[in-house]
PDB file of N, CA and C in Angstrom:
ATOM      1  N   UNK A 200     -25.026 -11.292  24.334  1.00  0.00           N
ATOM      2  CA  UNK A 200     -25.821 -10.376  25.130  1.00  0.00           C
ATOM      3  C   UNK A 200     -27.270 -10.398  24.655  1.00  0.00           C
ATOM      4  N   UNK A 201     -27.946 -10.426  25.719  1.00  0.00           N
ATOM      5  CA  UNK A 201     -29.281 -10.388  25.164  1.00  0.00           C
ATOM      6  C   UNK A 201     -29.871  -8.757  24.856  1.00  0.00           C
ATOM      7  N   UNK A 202     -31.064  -8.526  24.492  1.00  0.00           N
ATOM      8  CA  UNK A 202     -31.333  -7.596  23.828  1.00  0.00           C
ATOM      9  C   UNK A 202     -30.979  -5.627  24.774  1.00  0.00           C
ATOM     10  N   UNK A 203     -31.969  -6.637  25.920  1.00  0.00           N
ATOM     11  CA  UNK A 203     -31.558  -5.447  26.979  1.00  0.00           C
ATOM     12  C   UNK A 203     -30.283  -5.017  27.660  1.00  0.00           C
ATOM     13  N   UNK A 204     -29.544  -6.241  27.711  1.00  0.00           N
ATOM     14  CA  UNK A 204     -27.922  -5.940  27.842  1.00  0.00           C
ATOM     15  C   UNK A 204     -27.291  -5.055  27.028  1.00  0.00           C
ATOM     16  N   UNK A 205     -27.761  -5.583  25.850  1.00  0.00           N
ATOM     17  CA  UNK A 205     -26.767  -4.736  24.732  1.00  0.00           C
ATOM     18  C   UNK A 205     -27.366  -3.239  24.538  1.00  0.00           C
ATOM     19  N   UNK A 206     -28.322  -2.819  24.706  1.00  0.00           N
ATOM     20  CA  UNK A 206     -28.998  -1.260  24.856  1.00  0.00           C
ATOM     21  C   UNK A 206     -28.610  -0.471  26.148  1.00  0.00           C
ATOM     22  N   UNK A 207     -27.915  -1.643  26.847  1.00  0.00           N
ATOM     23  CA  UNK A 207     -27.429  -1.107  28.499  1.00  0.00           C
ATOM     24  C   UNK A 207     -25.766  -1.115  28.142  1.00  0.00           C
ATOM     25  N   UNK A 208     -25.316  -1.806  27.572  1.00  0.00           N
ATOM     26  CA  UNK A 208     -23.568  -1.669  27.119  1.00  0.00           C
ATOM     27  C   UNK A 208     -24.002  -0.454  26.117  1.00  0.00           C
ATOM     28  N   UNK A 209     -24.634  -0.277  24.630  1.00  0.00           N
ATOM     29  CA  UNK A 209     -24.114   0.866  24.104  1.00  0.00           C
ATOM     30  C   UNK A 209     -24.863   2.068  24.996  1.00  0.00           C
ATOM     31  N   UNK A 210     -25.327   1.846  25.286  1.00  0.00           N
ATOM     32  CA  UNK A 210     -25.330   3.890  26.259  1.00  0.00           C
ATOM     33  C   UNK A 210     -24.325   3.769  27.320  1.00  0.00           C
ATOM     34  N   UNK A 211     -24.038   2.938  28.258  1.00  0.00           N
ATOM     35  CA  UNK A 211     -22.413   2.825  28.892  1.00  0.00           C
ATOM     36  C   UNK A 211     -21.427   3.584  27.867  1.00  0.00           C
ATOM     37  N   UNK A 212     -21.730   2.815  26.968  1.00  0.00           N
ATOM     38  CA  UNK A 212     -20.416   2.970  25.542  1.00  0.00           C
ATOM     39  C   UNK A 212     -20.523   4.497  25.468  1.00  0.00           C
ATOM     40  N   UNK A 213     -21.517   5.129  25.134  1.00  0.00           N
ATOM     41  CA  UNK A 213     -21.960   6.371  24.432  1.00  0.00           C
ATOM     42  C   UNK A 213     -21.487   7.282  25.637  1.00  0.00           C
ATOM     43  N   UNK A 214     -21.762   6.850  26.763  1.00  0.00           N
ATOM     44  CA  UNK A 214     -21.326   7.948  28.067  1.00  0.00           C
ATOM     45  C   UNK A 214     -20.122   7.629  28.229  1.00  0.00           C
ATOM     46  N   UNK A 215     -19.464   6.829  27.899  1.00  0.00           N
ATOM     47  CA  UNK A 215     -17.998   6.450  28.444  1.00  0.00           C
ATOM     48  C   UNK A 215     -16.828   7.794  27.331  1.00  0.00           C
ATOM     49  N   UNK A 216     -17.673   7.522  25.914  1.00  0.00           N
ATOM     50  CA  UNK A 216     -17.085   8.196  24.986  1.00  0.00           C
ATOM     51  C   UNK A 216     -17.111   9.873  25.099  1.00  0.00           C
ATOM     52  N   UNK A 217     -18.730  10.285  25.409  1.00  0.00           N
ATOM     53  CA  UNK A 217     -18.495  11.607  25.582  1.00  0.00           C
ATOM     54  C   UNK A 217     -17.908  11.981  26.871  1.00  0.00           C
ATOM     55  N   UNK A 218     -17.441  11.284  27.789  1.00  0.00           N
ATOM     56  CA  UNK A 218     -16.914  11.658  29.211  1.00  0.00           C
ATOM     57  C   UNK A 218     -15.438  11.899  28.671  1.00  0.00           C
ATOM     58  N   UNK A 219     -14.896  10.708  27.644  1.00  0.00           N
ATOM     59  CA  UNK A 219     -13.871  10.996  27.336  1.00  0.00           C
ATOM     60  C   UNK A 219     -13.487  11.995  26.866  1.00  0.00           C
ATOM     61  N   UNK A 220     -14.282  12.383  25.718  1.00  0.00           N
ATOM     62  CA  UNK A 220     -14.177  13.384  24.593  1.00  0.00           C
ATOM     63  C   UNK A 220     -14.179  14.848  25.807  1.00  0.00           C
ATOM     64  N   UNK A 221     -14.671  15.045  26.750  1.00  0.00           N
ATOM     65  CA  UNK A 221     -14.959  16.171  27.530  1.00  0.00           C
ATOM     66  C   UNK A 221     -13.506  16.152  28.010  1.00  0.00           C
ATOM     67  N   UNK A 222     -12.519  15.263  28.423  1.00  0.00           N
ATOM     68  CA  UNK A 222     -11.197  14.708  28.895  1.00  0.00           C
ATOM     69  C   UNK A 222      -9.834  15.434  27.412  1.00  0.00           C
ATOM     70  N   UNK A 223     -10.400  15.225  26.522  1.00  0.00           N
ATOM     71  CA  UNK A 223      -9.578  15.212  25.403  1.00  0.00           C
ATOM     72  C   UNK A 223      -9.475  13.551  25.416  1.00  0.00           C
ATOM     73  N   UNK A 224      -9.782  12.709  26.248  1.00  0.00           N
ATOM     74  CA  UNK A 224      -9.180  11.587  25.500  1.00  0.00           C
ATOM     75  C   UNK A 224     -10.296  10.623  24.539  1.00  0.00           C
ATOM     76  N   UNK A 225      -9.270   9.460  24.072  1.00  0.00           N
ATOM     77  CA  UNK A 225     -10.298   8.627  22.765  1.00  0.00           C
ATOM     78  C   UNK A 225     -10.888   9.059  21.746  1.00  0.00           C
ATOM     79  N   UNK A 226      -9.984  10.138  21.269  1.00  0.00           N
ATOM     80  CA  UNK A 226     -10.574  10.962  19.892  1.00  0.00           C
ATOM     81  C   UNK A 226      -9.444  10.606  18.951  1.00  0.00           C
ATOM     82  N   UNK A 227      -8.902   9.539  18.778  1.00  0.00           N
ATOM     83  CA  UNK A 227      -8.398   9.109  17.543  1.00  0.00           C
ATOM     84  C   UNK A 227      -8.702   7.482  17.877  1.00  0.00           C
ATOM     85  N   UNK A 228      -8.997   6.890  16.948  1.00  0.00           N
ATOM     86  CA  UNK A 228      -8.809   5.668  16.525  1.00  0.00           C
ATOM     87  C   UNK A 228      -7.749   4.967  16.832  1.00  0.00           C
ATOM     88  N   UNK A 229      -8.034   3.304  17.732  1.00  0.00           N
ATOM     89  CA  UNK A 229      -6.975   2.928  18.297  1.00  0.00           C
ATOM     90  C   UNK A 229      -5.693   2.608  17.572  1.00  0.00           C
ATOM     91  N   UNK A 230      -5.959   2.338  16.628  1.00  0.00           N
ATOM     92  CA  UNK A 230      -4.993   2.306  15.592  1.00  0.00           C
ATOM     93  C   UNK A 230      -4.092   3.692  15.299  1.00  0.00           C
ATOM     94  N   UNK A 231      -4.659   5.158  14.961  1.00  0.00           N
ATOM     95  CA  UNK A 231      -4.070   5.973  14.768  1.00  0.00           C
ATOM     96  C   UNK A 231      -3.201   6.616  16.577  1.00  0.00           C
ATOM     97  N   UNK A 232      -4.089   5.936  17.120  1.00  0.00           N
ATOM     98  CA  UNK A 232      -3.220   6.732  18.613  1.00  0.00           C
ATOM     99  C   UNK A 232      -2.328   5.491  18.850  1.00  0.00           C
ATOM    100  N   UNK A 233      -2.358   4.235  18.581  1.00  0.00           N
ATOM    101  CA  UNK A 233      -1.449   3.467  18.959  1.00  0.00           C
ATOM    102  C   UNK A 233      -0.159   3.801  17.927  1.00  0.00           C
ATOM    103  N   UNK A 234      -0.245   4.394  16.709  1.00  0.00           N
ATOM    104  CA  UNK A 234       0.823   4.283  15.744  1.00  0.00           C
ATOM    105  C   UNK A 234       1.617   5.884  15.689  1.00  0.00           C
ATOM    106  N   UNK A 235       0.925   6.700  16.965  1.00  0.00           N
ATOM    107  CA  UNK A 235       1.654   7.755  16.912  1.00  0.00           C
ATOM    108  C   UNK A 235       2.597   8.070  17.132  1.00  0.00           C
ATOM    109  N   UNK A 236       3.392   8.890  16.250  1.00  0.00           N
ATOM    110  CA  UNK A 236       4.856   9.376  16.530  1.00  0.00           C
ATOM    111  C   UNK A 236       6.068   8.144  16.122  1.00  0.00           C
ATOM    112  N   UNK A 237       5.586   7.594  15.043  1.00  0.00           N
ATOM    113  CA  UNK A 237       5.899   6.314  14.298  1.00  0.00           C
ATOM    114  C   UNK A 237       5.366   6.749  13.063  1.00  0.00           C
ATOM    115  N   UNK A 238       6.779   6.601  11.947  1.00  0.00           N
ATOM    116  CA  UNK A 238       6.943   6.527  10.364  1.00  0.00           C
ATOM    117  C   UNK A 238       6.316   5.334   9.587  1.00  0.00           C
ATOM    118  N   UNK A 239       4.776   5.301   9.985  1.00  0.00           N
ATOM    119  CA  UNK A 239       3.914   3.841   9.390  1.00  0.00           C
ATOM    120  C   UNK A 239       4.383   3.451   8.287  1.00  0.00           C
ATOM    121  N   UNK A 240       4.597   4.438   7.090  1.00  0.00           N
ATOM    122  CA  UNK A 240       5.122   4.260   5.768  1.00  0.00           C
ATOM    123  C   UNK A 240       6.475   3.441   5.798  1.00  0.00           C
ATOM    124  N   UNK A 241       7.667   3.822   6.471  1.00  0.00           N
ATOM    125  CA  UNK A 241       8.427   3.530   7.069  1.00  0.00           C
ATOM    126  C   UNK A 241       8.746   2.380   7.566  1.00  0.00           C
ATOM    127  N   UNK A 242       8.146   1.955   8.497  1.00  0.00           N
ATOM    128  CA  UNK A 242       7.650   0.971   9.067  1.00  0.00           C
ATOM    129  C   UNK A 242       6.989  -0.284   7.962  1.00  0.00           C
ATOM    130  N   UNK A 243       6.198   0.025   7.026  1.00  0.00           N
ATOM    131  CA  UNK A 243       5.326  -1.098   6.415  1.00  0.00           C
ATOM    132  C   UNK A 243       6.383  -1.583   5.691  1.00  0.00           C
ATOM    133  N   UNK A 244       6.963  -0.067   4.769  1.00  0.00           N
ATOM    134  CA  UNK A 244       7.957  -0.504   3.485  1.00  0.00           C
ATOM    135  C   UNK A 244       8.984  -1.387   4.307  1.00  0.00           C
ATOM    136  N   UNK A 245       9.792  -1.242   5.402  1.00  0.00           N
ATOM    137  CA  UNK A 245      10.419  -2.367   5.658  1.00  0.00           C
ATOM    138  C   UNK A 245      10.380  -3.846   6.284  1.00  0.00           C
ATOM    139  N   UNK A 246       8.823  -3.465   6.804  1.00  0.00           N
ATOM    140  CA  UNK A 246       8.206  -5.241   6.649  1.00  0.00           C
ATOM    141  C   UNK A 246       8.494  -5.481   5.840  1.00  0.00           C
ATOM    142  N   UNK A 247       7.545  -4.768   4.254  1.00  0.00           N
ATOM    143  CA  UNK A 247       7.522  -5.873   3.293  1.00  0.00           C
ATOM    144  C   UNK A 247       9.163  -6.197   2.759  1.00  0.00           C
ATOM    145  N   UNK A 248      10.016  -5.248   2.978  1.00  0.00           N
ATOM    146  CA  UNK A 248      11.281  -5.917   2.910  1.00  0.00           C
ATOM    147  C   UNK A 248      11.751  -7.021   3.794  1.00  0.00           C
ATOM    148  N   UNK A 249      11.194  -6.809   4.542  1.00  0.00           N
ATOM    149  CA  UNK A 249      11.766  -8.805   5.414  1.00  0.00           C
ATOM    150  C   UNK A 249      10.988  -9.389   5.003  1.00  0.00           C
ATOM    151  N   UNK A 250       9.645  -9.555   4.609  1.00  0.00           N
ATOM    152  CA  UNK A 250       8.533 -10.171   4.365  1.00  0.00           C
ATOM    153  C   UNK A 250       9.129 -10.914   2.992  1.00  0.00           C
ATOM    154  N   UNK A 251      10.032 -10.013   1.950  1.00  0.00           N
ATOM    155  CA  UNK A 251      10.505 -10.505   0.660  1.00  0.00           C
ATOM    156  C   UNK A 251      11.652 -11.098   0.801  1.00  0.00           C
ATOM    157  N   UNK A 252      12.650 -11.023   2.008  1.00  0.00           N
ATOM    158  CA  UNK A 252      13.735 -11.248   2.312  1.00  0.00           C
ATOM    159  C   UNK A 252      13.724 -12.960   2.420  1.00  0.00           C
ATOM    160  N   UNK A 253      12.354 -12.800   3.690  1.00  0.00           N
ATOM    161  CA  UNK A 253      12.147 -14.262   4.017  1.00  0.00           C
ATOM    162  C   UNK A 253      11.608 -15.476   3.017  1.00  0.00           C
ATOM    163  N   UNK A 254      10.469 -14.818   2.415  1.00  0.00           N
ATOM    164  CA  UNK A 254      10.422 -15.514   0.754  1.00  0.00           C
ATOM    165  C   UNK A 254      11.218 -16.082  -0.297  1.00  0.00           C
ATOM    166  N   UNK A 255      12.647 -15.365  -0.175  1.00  0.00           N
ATOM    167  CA  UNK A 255      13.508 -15.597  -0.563  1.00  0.00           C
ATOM    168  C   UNK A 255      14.675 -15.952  -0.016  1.00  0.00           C
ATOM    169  N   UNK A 256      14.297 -16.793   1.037  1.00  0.00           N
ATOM    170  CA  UNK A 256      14.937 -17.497   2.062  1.00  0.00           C
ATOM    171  C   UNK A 256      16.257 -16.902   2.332  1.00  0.00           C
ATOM    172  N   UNK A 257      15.956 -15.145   2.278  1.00  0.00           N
ATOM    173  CA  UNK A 257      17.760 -14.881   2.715  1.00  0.00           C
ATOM    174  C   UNK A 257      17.044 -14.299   4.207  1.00  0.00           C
ATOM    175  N   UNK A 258      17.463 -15.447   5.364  1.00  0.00           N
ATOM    176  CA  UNK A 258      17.878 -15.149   6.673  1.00  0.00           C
ATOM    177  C   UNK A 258      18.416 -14.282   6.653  1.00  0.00           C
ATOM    178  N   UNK A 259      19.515 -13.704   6.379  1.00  0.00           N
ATOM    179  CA  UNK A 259      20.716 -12.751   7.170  1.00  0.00           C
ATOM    180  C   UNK A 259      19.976 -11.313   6.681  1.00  0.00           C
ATOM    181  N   UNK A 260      19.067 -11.116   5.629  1.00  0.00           N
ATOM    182  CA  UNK A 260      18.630  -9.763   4.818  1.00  0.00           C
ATOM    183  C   UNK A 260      17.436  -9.757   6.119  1.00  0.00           C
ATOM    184  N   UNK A 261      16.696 -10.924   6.329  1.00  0.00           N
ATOM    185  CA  UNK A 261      15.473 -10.891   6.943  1.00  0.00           C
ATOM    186  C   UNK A 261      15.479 -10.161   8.531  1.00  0.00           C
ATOM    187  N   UNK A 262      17.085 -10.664   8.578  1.00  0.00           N
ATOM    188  CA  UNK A 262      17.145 -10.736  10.275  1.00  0.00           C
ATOM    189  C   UNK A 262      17.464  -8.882  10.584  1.00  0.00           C
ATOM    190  N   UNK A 263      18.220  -8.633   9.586  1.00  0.00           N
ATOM    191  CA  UNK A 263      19.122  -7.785   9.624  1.00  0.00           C
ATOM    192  C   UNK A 263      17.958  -6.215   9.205  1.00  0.00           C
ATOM    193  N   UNK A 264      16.792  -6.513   8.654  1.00  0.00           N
ATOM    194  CA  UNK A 264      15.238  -5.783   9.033  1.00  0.00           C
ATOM    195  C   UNK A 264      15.098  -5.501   9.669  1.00  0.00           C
ATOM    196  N   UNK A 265      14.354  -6.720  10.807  1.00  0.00           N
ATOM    197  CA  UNK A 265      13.549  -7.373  11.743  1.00  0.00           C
ATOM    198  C   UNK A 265      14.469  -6.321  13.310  1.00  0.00           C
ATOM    199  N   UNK A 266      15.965  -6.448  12.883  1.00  0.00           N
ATOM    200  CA  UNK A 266      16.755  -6.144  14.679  1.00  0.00           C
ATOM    201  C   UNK A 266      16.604  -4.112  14.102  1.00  0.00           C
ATOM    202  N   UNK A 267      16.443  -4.058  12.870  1.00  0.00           N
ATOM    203  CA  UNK A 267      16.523  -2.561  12.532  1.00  0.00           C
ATOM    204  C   UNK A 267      15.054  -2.047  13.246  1.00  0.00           C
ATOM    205  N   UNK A 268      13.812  -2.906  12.868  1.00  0.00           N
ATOM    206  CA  UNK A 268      12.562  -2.444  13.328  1.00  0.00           C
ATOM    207  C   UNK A 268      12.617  -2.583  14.831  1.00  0.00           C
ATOM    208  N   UNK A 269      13.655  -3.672  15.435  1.00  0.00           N
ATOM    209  CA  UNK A 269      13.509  -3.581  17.147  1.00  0.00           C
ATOM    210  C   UNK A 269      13.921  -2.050  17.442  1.00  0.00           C
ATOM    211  N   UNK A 270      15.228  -1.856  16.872  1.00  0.00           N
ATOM    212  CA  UNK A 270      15.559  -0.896  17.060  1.00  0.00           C
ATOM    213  C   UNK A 270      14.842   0.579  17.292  1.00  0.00           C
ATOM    214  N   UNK A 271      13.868   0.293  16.378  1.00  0.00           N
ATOM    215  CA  UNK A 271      12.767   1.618  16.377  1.00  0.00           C
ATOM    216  C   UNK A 271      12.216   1.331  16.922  1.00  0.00           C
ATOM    217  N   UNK A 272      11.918   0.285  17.971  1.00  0.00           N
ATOM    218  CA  UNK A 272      10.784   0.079  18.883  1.00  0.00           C
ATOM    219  C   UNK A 272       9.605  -0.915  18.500  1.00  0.00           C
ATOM    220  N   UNK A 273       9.963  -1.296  17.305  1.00  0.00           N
ATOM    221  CA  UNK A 273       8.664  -1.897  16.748  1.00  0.00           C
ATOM    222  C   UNK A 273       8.650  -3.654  17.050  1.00  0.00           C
ATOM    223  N   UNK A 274       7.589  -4.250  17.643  1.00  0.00           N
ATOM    224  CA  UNK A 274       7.559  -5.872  17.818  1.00  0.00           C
ATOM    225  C   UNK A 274       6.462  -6.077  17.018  1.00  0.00           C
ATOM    226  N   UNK A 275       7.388  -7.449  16.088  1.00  0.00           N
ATOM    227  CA  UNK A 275       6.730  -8.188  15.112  1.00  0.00           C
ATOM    228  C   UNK A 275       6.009  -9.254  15.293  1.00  0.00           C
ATOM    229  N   UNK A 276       4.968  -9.821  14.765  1.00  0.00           N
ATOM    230  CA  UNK A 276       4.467 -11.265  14.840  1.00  0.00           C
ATOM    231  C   UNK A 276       4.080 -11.333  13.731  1.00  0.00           C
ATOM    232  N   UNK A 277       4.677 -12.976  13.104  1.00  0.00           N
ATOM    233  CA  UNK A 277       4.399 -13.302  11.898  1.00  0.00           C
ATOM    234  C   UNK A 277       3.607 -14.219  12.462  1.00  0.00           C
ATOM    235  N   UNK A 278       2.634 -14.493  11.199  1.00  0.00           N
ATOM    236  CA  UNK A 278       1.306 -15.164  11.531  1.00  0.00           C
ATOM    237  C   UNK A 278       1.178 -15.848  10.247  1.00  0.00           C
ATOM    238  N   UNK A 279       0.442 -16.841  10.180  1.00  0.00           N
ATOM    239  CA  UNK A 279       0.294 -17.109   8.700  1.00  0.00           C
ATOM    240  C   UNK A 279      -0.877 -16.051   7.904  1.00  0.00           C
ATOM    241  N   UNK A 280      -1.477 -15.226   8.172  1.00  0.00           N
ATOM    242  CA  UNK A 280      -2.494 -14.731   7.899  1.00  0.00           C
ATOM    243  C   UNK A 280      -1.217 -13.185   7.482  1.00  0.00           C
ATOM    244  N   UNK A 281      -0.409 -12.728   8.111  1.00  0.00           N
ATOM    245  CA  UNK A 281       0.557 -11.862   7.532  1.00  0.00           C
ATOM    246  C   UNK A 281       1.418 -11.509   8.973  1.00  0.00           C
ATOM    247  N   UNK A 282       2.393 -10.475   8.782  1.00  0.00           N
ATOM    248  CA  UNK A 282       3.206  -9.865   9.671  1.00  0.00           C
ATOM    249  C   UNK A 282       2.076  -8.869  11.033  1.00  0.00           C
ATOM    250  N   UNK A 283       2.377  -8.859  11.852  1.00  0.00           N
ATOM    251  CA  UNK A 283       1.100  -7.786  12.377  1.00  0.00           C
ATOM    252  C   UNK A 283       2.686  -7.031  13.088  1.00  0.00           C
ATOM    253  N   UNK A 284       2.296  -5.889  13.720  1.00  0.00           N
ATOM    254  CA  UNK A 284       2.702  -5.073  14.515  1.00  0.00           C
ATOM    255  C   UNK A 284       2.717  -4.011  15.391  1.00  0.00           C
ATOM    256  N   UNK A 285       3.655  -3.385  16.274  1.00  0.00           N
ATOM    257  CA  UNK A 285       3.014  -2.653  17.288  1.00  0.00           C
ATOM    258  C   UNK A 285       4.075  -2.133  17.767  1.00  0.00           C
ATOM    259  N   UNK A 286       4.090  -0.517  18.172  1.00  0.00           N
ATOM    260  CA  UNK A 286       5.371  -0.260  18.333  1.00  0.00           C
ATOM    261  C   UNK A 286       5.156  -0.440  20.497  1.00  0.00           C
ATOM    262  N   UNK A 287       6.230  -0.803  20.714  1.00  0.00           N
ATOM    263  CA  UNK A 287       6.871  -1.181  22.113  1.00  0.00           C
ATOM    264  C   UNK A 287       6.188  -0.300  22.850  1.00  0.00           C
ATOM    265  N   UNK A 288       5.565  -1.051  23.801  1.00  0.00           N
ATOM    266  CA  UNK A 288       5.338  -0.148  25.206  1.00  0.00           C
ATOM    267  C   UNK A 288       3.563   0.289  24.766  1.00  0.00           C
ATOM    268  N   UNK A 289       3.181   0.273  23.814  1.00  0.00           N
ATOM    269  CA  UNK A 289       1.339   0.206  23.688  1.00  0.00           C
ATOM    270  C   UNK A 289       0.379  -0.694  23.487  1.00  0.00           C
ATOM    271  N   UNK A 290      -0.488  -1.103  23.471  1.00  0.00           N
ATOM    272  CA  UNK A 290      -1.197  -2.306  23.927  1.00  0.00           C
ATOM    273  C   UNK A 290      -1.125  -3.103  22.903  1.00  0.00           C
ATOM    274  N   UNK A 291      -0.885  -4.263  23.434  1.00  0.00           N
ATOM    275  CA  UNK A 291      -0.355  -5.471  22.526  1.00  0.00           C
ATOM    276  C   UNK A 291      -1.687  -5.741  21.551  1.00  0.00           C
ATOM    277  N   UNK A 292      -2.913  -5.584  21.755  1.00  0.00           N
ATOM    278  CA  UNK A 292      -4.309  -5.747  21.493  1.00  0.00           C
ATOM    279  C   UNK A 292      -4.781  -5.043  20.374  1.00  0.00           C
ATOM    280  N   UNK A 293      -4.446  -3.923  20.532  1.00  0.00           N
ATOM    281  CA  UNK A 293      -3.777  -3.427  18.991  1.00  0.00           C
ATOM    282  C   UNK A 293      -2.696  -3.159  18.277  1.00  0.00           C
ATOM    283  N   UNK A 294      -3.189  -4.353  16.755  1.00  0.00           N
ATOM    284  CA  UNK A 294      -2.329  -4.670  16.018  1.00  0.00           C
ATOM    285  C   UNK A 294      -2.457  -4.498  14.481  1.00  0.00           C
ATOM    286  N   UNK A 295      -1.595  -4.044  14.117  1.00  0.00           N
ATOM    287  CA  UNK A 295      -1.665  -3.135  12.640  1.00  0.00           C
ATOM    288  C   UNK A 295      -1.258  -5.473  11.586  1.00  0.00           C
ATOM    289  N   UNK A 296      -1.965  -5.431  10.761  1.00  0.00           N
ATOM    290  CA  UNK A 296      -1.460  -6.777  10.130  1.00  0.00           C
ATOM    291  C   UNK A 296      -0.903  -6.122   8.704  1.00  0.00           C
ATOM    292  N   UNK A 297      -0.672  -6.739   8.231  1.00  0.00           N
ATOM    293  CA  UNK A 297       0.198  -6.614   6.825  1.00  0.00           C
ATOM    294  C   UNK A 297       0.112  -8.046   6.581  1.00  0.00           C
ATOM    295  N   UNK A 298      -0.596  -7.930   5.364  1.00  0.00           N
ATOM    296  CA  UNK A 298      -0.476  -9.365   4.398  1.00  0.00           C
ATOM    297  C   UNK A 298       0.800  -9.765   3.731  1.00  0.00           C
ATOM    298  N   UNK A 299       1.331 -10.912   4.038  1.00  0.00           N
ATOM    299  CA  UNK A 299       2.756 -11.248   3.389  1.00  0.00           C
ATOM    300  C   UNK A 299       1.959 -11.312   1.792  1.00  0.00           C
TER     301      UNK A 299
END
């Protein structure tokens, strides 16, 4: 964007936000509104249990995680960069990562 674009996107930005905020909405962080009503702690500690499972090449410990976190709703992507995640049904776009 050139200079004047981008002084024309953040006041868009700035009115988009307080229109929201007048709404109640976009007052948490996409991260904290995408992870609501979800045990993050919960959730991480048993990544890193498949995350150690798979390290230690036990498939059946890894798998047997992985169908527990479907269960709660949660979809995984392992990446080489780490595990990311997102619980079902909120925007795929935000994504919580966890370093293996």
């Amino acid at each position: 964007l050139d200079d004047g674009k981008l002084v024309v996107a953040r006041q868009q930005s700035s009115l988009l936000k307080n229109l929201a905020a007048i709404l109640g909405l976009l007052l948490d962080t996409p991260d904290k509104f995408l992870k609501s009503g979800v045990d993050v702690i919960a959730i991480e500690k048993l990544i890193e249990l498949r995350n150690s499972a798979r390290k230690n090449k036990n498939w059946k410990e890894a798998d047997k995680v992985r169908d527990e976190l479907i269960a709660m709703g949660i979809a995984l992507e392992d990446m080489p960069s780490g595990t990311s995640w997102v619980v079902e049904g909120k925007n795929k776009y935000f994504k919580h990562y966890d370093k293996d």
